[in-house]
């Protein structure tokens, strides 16, 4: 759908005073992206000649946000209103035939709606075409005053409404198409005659209409698409709608979501058929789930790549990690960046992993820290095993081979290698390499003293320990009986 005669201008210079924030309004996130990025992404498939952002407040940050998306920025300084913002973009609009204007704070607009607006503008041969919406509560928005069923006379800002006009529930979305040749002469006549002393783009509409130019308004199919974010409550509502859209997209792709309104999914997440998301799951970043995975309640996955049939038990946190098919994780496991669990591996409760590879069918089932470690296939790491990867200055690697058995409560002091088929005795502090098929044992030998405990109890009974009710005098400290060795 090429629109090589169209330039898109995104108005993104305002401060967003009503948000009460140190961050420029269009940089606030909703649905996992900044407002301005969502607006750019909705415009990109239209394939316009150019996308231009008008920046002003926190100009550098806003420009840096949109530049990777091939958006050119123009500076509006000071910010004297939406009409003034268009004048700042005049050079960038250049010789284009049509300019499509989008506010940077209305991110829910769909490409299809924009496409249809441009289509209506072309076929109506209009000077301006407004995207309007019919809403139950128009408070805060400019209202569309119609000349006839098909044409518009003016847009009146909320602050300038007469009581009668206040009843109008068709609002201006701030999304428009203008024929460039008609816009500039009209804007040149707009004066800052309003409470805010700003040049309103909306005033150009009334001027065009009064000159007998065709001004059309196309009603958005879903009024929620044009929601502007002026307050924190607006941001929350827009976020909620984005999240709902994303969940619906996953459900259409064959994903089961239990209690969907409790599940939060980022815009770039994907998941395969028959995957199940339990309540209160969060899938963030570029997380990609295979088919038939189960992500159980309370788990948070950020940039996680999961193969088919993976189970993530409740309350796991998995970041920048890969889990191959049929592996099982959790409950209460934490995967820090660079962890890779291979096919059928199992990492259990209260295990923290960092930058480690766990081979096919290997298990780290309970209470471990595994960092900078490579584990081969079909190895079992006992409860409470700790890899000591840090000596206070540098990180060191641990390598554990295939079919190794690491006894519980062992510490493996890196750098260290455990060969294939080796055994590590429980409770060992391993500081040297263990060759294949060897036993590594590094702890004191146990000594057992028969009858020792019974003897001790007898001694204590015979020593006449003071009773609780005894008077002050008898409470003098007595030497503790020492066990004989
Ligand atoms: C604007 C419209 C209003 C419409 C509403 C829809 C005007 C005068 N009013 O009001 O009719 O119903 O949007 O949401 O246009 N901006 C600049 N430079 C400026 C001023 C604003 O770039 O000098 C940008 C803002 O960053 C924002 C957008 O323009 O992204 C709209 O400005 P905002 O202040 O939110 O206008 P509204 O009061 O919402
Ligand atoms: Mg607004």
Short mmCIF file of N, CA and C in Angstrom, two decimals, residues 126-272:
data_model
loop_
_atom_site.label_atom_id
_atom_site.label_comp_id
_atom_site.label_asym_id
_atom_site.label_seq_id
_atom_site.Cartn_x
_atom_site.Cartn_y
_atom_site.Cartn_z
N UNK A 126 -10.83 16.11 -0.72
CA UNK A 126 -11.04 17.08 0.35
C UNK A 126 -9.79 17.92 0.62
N UNK A 127 -10.03 19.09 1.25
CA UNK A 127 -8.92 19.91 1.72
C UNK A 127 -8.42 19.33 3.05
N UNK A 128 -9.37 18.83 3.84
CA UNK A 128 -9.00 18.20 5.11
C UNK A 128 -10.00 17.08 5.41
N UNK A 129 -9.49 15.99 5.98
CA UNK A 129 -10.36 14.90 6.43
C UNK A 129 -9.95 14.56 7.85
N UNK A 130 -10.92 14.62 8.73
CA UNK A 130 -10.65 14.41 10.16
C UNK A 130 -11.07 13.00 10.55
N UNK A 131 -10.27 12.34 11.36
CA UNK A 131 -10.74 11.09 11.96
C UNK A 131 -11.45 11.49 13.26
N UNK A 132 -12.75 11.23 13.29
CA UNK A 132 -13.51 11.58 14.49
C UNK A 132 -13.94 10.30 15.20
N UNK A 133 -14.57 10.47 16.36
CA UNK A 133 -15.09 9.30 17.07
C UNK A 133 -16.30 9.74 17.88
N UNK A 134 -17.24 8.84 17.98
CA UNK A 134 -18.43 9.14 18.79
C UNK A 134 -18.23 8.43 20.13
N UNK A 135 -18.21 9.23 21.20
CA UNK A 135 -17.88 8.66 22.51
C UNK A 135 -18.95 9.03 23.54
N UNK A 136 -19.01 8.24 24.62
CA UNK A 136 -20.04 8.53 25.63
C UNK A 136 -19.60 9.71 26.50
N UNK A 137 -18.28 9.82 26.74
CA UNK A 137 -17.80 10.95 27.54
C UNK A 137 -16.78 11.77 26.74
N UNK A 138 -17.23 12.86 26.12
CA UNK A 138 -16.32 13.64 25.27
C UNK A 138 -15.45 14.65 26.03
N UNK A 139 -15.55 14.66 27.36
CA UNK A 139 -14.83 15.67 28.15
C UNK A 139 -13.34 15.71 27.80
N UNK A 140 -12.84 16.91 27.57
CA UNK A 140 -11.41 17.09 27.32
C UNK A 140 -11.05 17.15 25.84
N UNK A 141 -11.91 16.65 25.00
CA UNK A 141 -11.61 16.61 23.55
C UNK A 141 -12.23 17.80 22.82
N UNK A 142 -11.63 18.14 21.68
CA UNK A 142 -12.26 19.10 20.77
C UNK A 142 -13.48 18.43 20.13
N UNK A 143 -14.55 19.22 19.93
CA UNK A 143 -15.80 18.64 19.36
C UNK A 143 -15.93 19.01 17.87
N UNK A 144 -16.50 18.09 17.15
CA UNK A 144 -16.73 18.30 15.71
C UNK A 144 -18.09 18.98 15.54
N UNK A 145 -18.09 20.15 14.93
CA UNK A 145 -19.37 20.79 14.60
C UNK A 145 -19.60 20.58 13.12
N UNK A 146 -20.69 19.90 12.78
CA UNK A 146 -20.95 19.57 11.38
C UNK A 146 -21.81 20.64 10.71
N UNK A 147 -21.48 20.86 9.43
CA UNK A 147 -22.24 21.78 8.59
C UNK A 147 -23.46 21.03 8.06
N UNK A 148 -23.18 19.83 7.61
CA UNK A 148 -24.22 18.95 7.12
C UNK A 148 -23.80 17.54 7.51
N UNK A 149 -24.55 16.57 7.09
CA UNK A 149 -24.21 15.19 7.44
C UNK A 149 -22.81 14.82 6.97
N UNK A 150 -22.41 15.39 5.83
CA UNK A 150 -21.14 14.99 5.22
C UNK A 150 -20.00 15.96 5.44
N UNK A 151 -20.30 17.17 5.91
CA UNK A 151 -19.18 18.11 5.98
C UNK A 151 -19.10 18.79 7.34
N UNK A 152 -17.88 19.26 7.61
CA UNK A 152 -17.57 19.82 8.93
C UNK A 152 -17.46 21.34 8.83
N UNK A 153 -17.97 22.02 9.87
CA UNK A 153 -17.86 23.48 9.91
C UNK A 153 -16.66 23.91 10.76
N UNK A 154 -16.45 23.21 11.88
CA UNK A 154 -15.37 23.64 12.79
C UNK A 154 -15.08 22.56 13.83
N UNK A 155 -13.90 22.73 14.48
CA UNK A 155 -13.61 21.96 15.68
C UNK A 155 -13.51 22.98 16.81
N UNK A 156 -14.23 22.73 17.89
CA UNK A 156 -14.15 23.66 19.02
C UNK A 156 -13.49 22.93 20.20
N UNK A 157 -12.45 23.55 20.71
CA UNK A 157 -11.72 22.95 21.83
C UNK A 157 -12.58 22.90 23.09
N UNK A 158 -12.32 21.95 23.92
CA UNK A 158 -13.10 21.73 25.14
C UNK A 158 -13.21 23.01 25.98
N UNK A 159 -12.09 23.73 26.06
CA UNK A 159 -12.06 24.93 26.91
C UNK A 159 -12.86 26.09 26.31
N UNK A 160 -13.23 25.98 25.05
CA UNK A 160 -13.91 27.10 24.38
C UNK A 160 -15.38 26.80 24.09
N UNK A 161 -15.89 25.69 24.61
CA UNK A 161 -17.24 25.25 24.22
C UNK A 161 -18.34 26.10 24.86
N UNK A 162 -19.43 26.31 24.10
CA UNK A 162 -20.65 26.87 24.69
C UNK A 162 -21.39 25.70 25.34
N UNK A 163 -22.29 25.98 26.29
CA UNK A 163 -23.01 24.88 26.94
C UNK A 163 -23.70 23.96 25.93
N UNK A 164 -24.18 24.52 24.87
CA UNK A 164 -24.87 23.74 23.84
C UNK A 164 -23.90 22.80 23.12
N UNK A 165 -22.74 23.37 22.78
CA UNK A 165 -21.72 22.56 22.06
C UNK A 165 -21.19 21.43 22.95
N UNK A 166 -21.24 21.64 24.25
CA UNK A 166 -20.75 20.65 25.20
C UNK A 166 -21.50 19.32 25.08
N UNK A 167 -22.71 19.39 24.55
CA UNK A 167 -23.54 18.19 24.38
C UNK A 167 -23.06 17.32 23.21
N UNK A 168 -22.27 17.89 22.30
CA UNK A 168 -21.83 17.15 21.11
C UNK A 168 -20.89 16.03 21.54
N UNK A 169 -21.16 14.82 21.08
CA UNK A 169 -20.28 13.71 21.50
C UNK A 169 -19.45 13.13 20.36
N UNK A 170 -19.38 13.88 19.25
CA UNK A 170 -18.42 13.50 18.20
C UNK A 170 -17.15 14.32 18.43
N UNK A 171 -16.04 13.62 18.66
CA UNK A 171 -14.81 14.32 19.06
C UNK A 171 -13.75 14.28 17.96
N UNK A 172 -12.81 15.23 18.08
CA UNK A 172 -11.66 15.27 17.18
C UNK A 172 -10.58 14.36 17.74
N UNK A 173 -10.10 13.41 16.94
CA UNK A 173 -9.05 12.50 17.40
C UNK A 173 -7.68 13.14 17.33
N UNK A 174 -7.61 14.27 16.58
CA UNK A 174 -6.31 14.91 16.30
C UNK A 174 -5.56 14.14 15.21
N UNK A 175 -6.24 13.24 14.55
CA UNK A 175 -5.64 12.54 13.40
C UNK A 175 -6.35 13.08 12.16
N UNK A 176 -5.58 13.61 11.22
CA UNK A 176 -6.18 14.22 10.04
C UNK A 176 -5.33 13.96 8.81
N UNK A 177 -5.98 14.18 7.66
CA UNK A 177 -5.26 14.33 6.39
C UNK A 177 -5.52 15.75 5.90
N UNK A 178 -4.47 16.40 5.42
CA UNK A 178 -4.64 17.71 4.79
C UNK A 178 -4.04 17.64 3.39
N UNK A 179 -4.68 18.35 2.46
CA UNK A 179 -4.03 18.57 1.18
C UNK A 179 -3.04 19.70 1.43
N UNK A 180 -1.79 19.44 1.20
CA UNK A 180 -0.72 20.35 1.62
C UNK A 180 -0.92 21.76 1.05
N UNK A 181 -1.34 21.81 -0.21
CA UNK A 181 -1.54 23.10 -0.88
C UNK A 181 -2.62 23.95 -0.22
N UNK A 182 -3.55 23.32 0.47
CA UNK A 182 -4.64 24.08 1.13
C UNK A 182 -4.29 24.39 2.58
N UNK A 183 -3.44 23.57 3.17
CA UNK A 183 -3.15 23.72 4.61
C UNK A 183 -2.38 25.01 4.90
N UNK A 184 -1.31 25.25 4.15
CA UNK A 184 -0.43 26.38 4.51
C UNK A 184 -1.14 27.73 4.48
N UNK A 185 -1.92 28.05 3.41
CA UNK A 185 -2.60 29.35 3.44
C UNK A 185 -3.57 29.47 4.62
N UNK A 186 -4.23 28.38 4.97
CA UNK A 186 -5.17 28.44 6.10
C UNK A 186 -4.42 28.64 7.41
N UNK A 187 -3.34 27.89 7.61
CA UNK A 187 -2.58 28.01 8.87
C UNK A 187 -1.99 29.40 9.05
N UNK A 188 -1.64 30.03 7.91
CA UNK A 188 -1.05 31.37 7.98
C UNK A 188 -2.04 32.36 8.59
N UNK A 189 -3.33 32.06 8.50
CA UNK A 189 -4.35 32.97 9.02
C UNK A 189 -4.76 32.67 10.46
N UNK A 190 -4.28 31.54 10.99
CA UNK A 190 -4.69 31.17 12.37
C UNK A 190 -3.97 32.05 13.39
N UNK A 191 -4.75 32.59 14.31
CA UNK A 191 -4.17 33.46 15.35
C UNK A 191 -4.26 32.74 16.71
N UNK A 192 -3.34 33.06 17.60
CA UNK A 192 -3.37 32.40 18.92
C UNK A 192 -4.45 33.00 19.83
N UNK A 193 -5.69 32.97 19.35
CA UNK A 193 -6.77 33.59 20.12
C UNK A 193 -7.52 32.56 20.94
N UNK A 194 -6.87 32.12 21.99
CA UNK A 194 -7.51 31.16 22.90
C UNK A 194 -6.83 31.29 24.26
N UNK A 195 -7.38 30.57 25.21
CA UNK A 195 -6.89 30.67 26.60
C UNK A 195 -5.39 30.44 26.71
N UNK A 196 -4.87 29.48 25.94
CA UNK A 196 -3.46 29.12 26.05
C UNK A 196 -2.55 29.94 25.15
N UNK A 197 -3.12 30.86 24.38
CA UNK A 197 -2.36 31.70 23.44
C UNK A 197 -1.51 30.83 22.49
N UNK A 198 -2.11 29.75 22.03
CA UNK A 198 -1.41 28.82 21.12
C UNK A 198 -2.04 28.87 19.73
N UNK A 199 -1.25 28.45 18.75
CA UNK A 199 -1.79 28.31 17.39
C UNK A 199 -2.34 26.90 17.25
N UNK A 200 -3.66 26.81 17.20
CA UNK A 200 -4.33 25.50 17.16
C UNK A 200 -4.48 25.04 15.72
N UNK A 201 -4.07 23.82 15.46
CA UNK A 201 -4.29 23.23 14.13
C UNK A 201 -5.79 23.11 13.86
N UNK A 202 -6.54 22.92 14.94
CA UNK A 202 -8.00 22.77 14.80
C UNK A 202 -8.64 24.02 14.20
N UNK A 203 -8.03 25.18 14.42
CA UNK A 203 -8.60 26.42 13.88
C UNK A 203 -8.48 26.49 12.36
N UNK A 204 -7.49 25.76 11.81
CA UNK A 204 -7.33 25.74 10.35
C UNK A 204 -8.54 25.05 9.70
N UNK A 205 -9.16 24.16 10.45
CA UNK A 205 -10.34 23.44 9.94
C UNK A 205 -11.49 24.42 9.67
N UNK A 206 -11.78 25.27 10.67
CA UNK A 206 -12.87 26.24 10.53
C UNK A 206 -12.58 27.21 9.39
N UNK A 207 -11.31 27.61 9.27
CA UNK A 207 -10.93 28.54 8.20
C UNK A 207 -11.16 27.92 6.82
N UNK A 208 -10.74 26.65 6.67
CA UNK A 208 -10.94 25.97 5.38
C UNK A 208 -12.43 25.85 5.07
N UNK A 209 -13.21 25.47 6.10
CA UNK A 209 -14.65 25.28 5.90
C UNK A 209 -15.32 26.61 5.51
N UNK A 210 -14.89 27.70 6.17
CA UNK A 210 -15.51 29.00 5.88
C UNK A 210 -15.18 29.49 4.47
N UNK A 211 -14.09 28.97 3.91
CA UNK A 211 -13.71 29.35 2.53
C UNK A 211 -14.40 28.45 1.51
N UNK A 212 -15.26 27.56 2.00
CA UNK A 212 -15.99 26.68 1.08
C UNK A 212 -15.21 25.45 0.65
N UNK A 213 -14.06 25.21 1.30
CA UNK A 213 -13.28 23.99 0.98
C UNK A 213 -14.00 22.76 1.58
N UNK A 214 -13.73 21.61 0.99
CA UNK A 214 -14.36 20.39 1.50
C UNK A 214 -13.61 19.91 2.75
N UNK A 215 -14.32 19.86 3.86
CA UNK A 215 -13.75 19.30 5.10
C UNK A 215 -14.64 18.12 5.53
N UNK A 216 -14.04 16.95 5.56
CA UNK A 216 -14.79 15.73 5.88
C UNK A 216 -14.38 15.21 7.26
N UNK A 217 -15.28 14.43 7.84
CA UNK A 217 -14.91 13.72 9.08
C UNK A 217 -15.33 12.27 8.93
N UNK A 218 -14.36 11.40 9.11
CA UNK A 218 -14.66 9.97 9.05
C UNK A 218 -14.69 9.44 10.48
N UNK A 219 -15.75 8.74 10.83
CA UNK A 219 -15.89 8.26 12.21
C UNK A 219 -15.09 6.96 12.38
N UNK A 220 -14.25 6.93 13.41
CA UNK A 220 -13.45 5.71 13.66
C UNK A 220 -14.37 4.55 13.99
N UNK A 221 -14.07 3.36 13.45
CA UNK A 221 -14.95 2.22 13.71
C UNK A 221 -15.03 1.86 15.20
N UNK A 222 -13.93 2.05 15.92
CA UNK A 222 -13.92 1.77 17.35
C UNK A 222 -13.39 3.01 18.07
N UNK A 223 -14.24 3.68 18.86
CA UNK A 223 -13.79 4.95 19.47
C UNK A 223 -12.57 4.77 20.37
N UNK A 224 -12.33 3.54 20.84
CA UNK A 224 -11.18 3.34 21.74
C UNK A 224 -9.85 3.55 21.02
N UNK A 225 -9.90 3.45 19.68
CA UNK A 225 -8.67 3.61 18.89
C UNK A 225 -8.07 5.01 18.97
N UNK A 226 -8.89 6.00 19.30
CA UNK A 226 -8.38 7.37 19.25
C UNK A 226 -8.14 7.95 20.64
N UNK A 227 -8.20 7.09 21.66
CA UNK A 227 -7.95 7.57 23.02
C UNK A 227 -6.61 8.30 23.12
N UNK A 228 -6.65 9.53 23.59
CA UNK A 228 -5.41 10.28 23.80
C UNK A 228 -4.98 10.11 25.25
N UNK A 229 -3.66 10.20 25.49
CA UNK A 229 -3.17 10.02 26.86
C UNK A 229 -2.81 11.37 27.46
N UNK A 230 -3.73 11.98 28.15
CA UNK A 230 -3.40 13.25 28.79
C UNK A 230 -3.14 13.10 30.28
N UNK A 231 -3.68 12.03 30.86
CA UNK A 231 -3.54 11.82 32.31
C UNK A 231 -3.02 10.40 32.58
N UNK A 232 -2.62 10.15 33.83
CA UNK A 232 -2.17 8.80 34.20
C UNK A 232 -3.31 7.79 34.02
N UNK A 233 -4.53 8.23 34.29
CA UNK A 233 -5.67 7.32 34.12
C UNK A 233 -5.82 6.95 32.65
N UNK A 234 -5.60 7.93 31.74
CA UNK A 234 -5.65 7.62 30.30
C UNK A 234 -4.57 6.59 29.94
N UNK A 235 -3.36 6.78 30.50
CA UNK A 235 -2.25 5.84 30.22
C UNK A 235 -2.63 4.43 30.65
N UNK A 236 -3.24 4.32 31.83
CA UNK A 236 -3.62 2.99 32.34
C UNK A 236 -4.66 2.35 31.43
N UNK A 237 -5.61 3.14 30.96
CA UNK A 237 -6.67 2.60 30.10
C UNK A 237 -6.08 2.15 28.75
N UNK A 238 -5.18 2.96 28.19
CA UNK A 238 -4.57 2.61 26.91
C UNK A 238 -3.71 1.35 27.07
N UNK A 239 -2.99 1.27 28.16
CA UNK A 239 -2.18 0.07 28.44
C UNK A 239 -3.09 -1.17 28.51
N UNK A 240 -4.19 -1.03 29.21
CA UNK A 240 -5.13 -2.15 29.37
C UNK A 240 -5.63 -2.63 27.99
N UNK A 241 -5.93 -1.68 27.13
CA UNK A 241 -6.46 -2.06 25.80
C UNK A 241 -5.38 -2.75 24.96
N UNK A 242 -4.15 -2.21 25.01
CA UNK A 242 -3.03 -2.85 24.27
C UNK A 242 -2.85 -4.30 24.75
N UNK A 243 -2.88 -4.48 26.08
CA UNK A 243 -2.65 -5.82 26.64
C UNK A 243 -3.75 -6.77 26.19
N UNK A 244 -4.98 -6.27 26.19
CA UNK A 244 -6.11 -7.10 25.78
C UNK A 244 -5.97 -7.50 24.30
N UNK A 245 -5.56 -6.54 23.47
CA UNK A 245 -5.35 -6.84 22.05
C UNK A 245 -4.32 -7.95 21.87
N UNK A 246 -3.22 -7.82 22.61
CA UNK A 246 -2.12 -8.79 22.47
C UNK A 246 -2.57 -10.18 22.92
N UNK A 247 -3.31 -10.24 24.04
CA UNK A 247 -3.78 -11.55 24.51
C UNK A 247 -4.74 -12.16 23.50
N UNK A 248 -5.60 -11.32 22.92
CA UNK A 248 -6.53 -11.83 21.91
C UNK A 248 -5.76 -12.40 20.72
N UNK A 249 -4.67 -11.71 20.34
CA UNK A 249 -3.85 -12.18 19.22
C UNK A 249 -3.28 -13.58 19.54
N UNK A 250 -2.79 -13.76 20.76
CA UNK A 250 -2.25 -15.07 21.16
C UNK A 250 -3.35 -16.12 21.17
N UNK A 251 -4.50 -15.77 21.70
CA UNK A 251 -5.60 -16.74 21.78
C UNK A 251 -6.02 -17.15 20.37
N UNK A 252 -6.03 -16.18 19.44
CA UNK A 252 -6.36 -16.51 18.06
C UNK A 252 -5.32 -17.45 17.44
N UNK A 253 -4.09 -17.38 17.96
CA UNK A 253 -3.02 -18.25 17.45
C UNK A 253 -3.02 -19.61 18.16
N UNK A 254 -4.02 -19.85 19.03
CA UNK A 254 -4.16 -21.18 19.63
C UNK A 254 -3.60 -21.31 21.03
N UNK A 255 -3.41 -20.20 21.71
CA UNK A 255 -2.87 -20.24 23.09
C UNK A 255 -4.04 -20.15 24.07
N UNK A 256 -4.00 -20.97 25.11
CA UNK A 256 -5.01 -20.90 26.17
C UNK A 256 -4.51 -19.94 27.24
N UNK A 257 -5.35 -19.01 27.62
CA UNK A 257 -4.96 -18.07 28.69
C UNK A 257 -6.04 -18.13 29.78
N UNK A 258 -5.62 -18.54 30.97
CA UNK A 258 -6.57 -18.62 32.08
C UNK A 258 -6.65 -17.26 32.76
N UNK A 259 -7.83 -16.84 33.13
CA UNK A 259 -8.07 -15.51 33.69
C UNK A 259 -7.26 -14.46 32.90
N UNK A 260 -7.58 -14.26 31.64
CA UNK A 260 -6.74 -13.46 30.75
C UNK A 260 -6.40 -12.07 31.28
N UNK A 261 -7.33 -11.46 31.99
CA UNK A 261 -7.07 -10.08 32.42
C UNK A 261 -5.93 -9.98 33.42
N UNK A 262 -5.45 -11.12 33.96
CA UNK A 262 -4.33 -11.09 34.91
C UNK A 262 -2.99 -11.36 34.21
N UNK A 263 -3.03 -11.65 32.92
CA UNK A 263 -1.81 -12.05 32.20
C UNK A 263 -1.31 -10.87 31.37
N UNK A 264 0.00 -10.58 31.49
CA UNK A 264 0.58 -9.43 30.81
C UNK A 264 1.56 -9.91 29.75
N UNK A 265 1.32 -9.53 28.50
CA UNK A 265 2.14 -10.01 27.39
C UNK A 265 2.68 -8.81 26.61
N UNK A 266 3.98 -8.78 26.39
CA UNK A 266 4.60 -7.69 25.63
C UNK A 266 4.29 -7.79 24.15
N UNK A 267 4.45 -6.67 23.43
CA UNK A 267 4.06 -6.64 22.03
C UNK A 267 4.86 -7.57 21.12
N UNK A 268 6.07 -7.94 21.52
CA UNK A 268 6.90 -8.74 20.61
C UNK A 268 6.94 -10.23 20.98
N UNK A 269 6.03 -10.64 21.86
CA UNK A 269 6.01 -12.03 22.33
C UNK A 269 5.24 -12.91 21.35
N UNK A 270 5.70 -14.15 21.17
CA UNK A 270 4.91 -15.10 20.38
C UNK A 270 4.85 -16.43 21.12
N UNK A 271 3.83 -17.23 20.79
CA UNK A 271 3.67 -18.53 21.45
C UNK A 271 2.95 -19.49 20.50
N UNK A 272 3.33 -20.78 20.61
CA UNK A 272 2.77 -21.78 19.70
C UNK A 272 1.45 -22.36 20.19
#
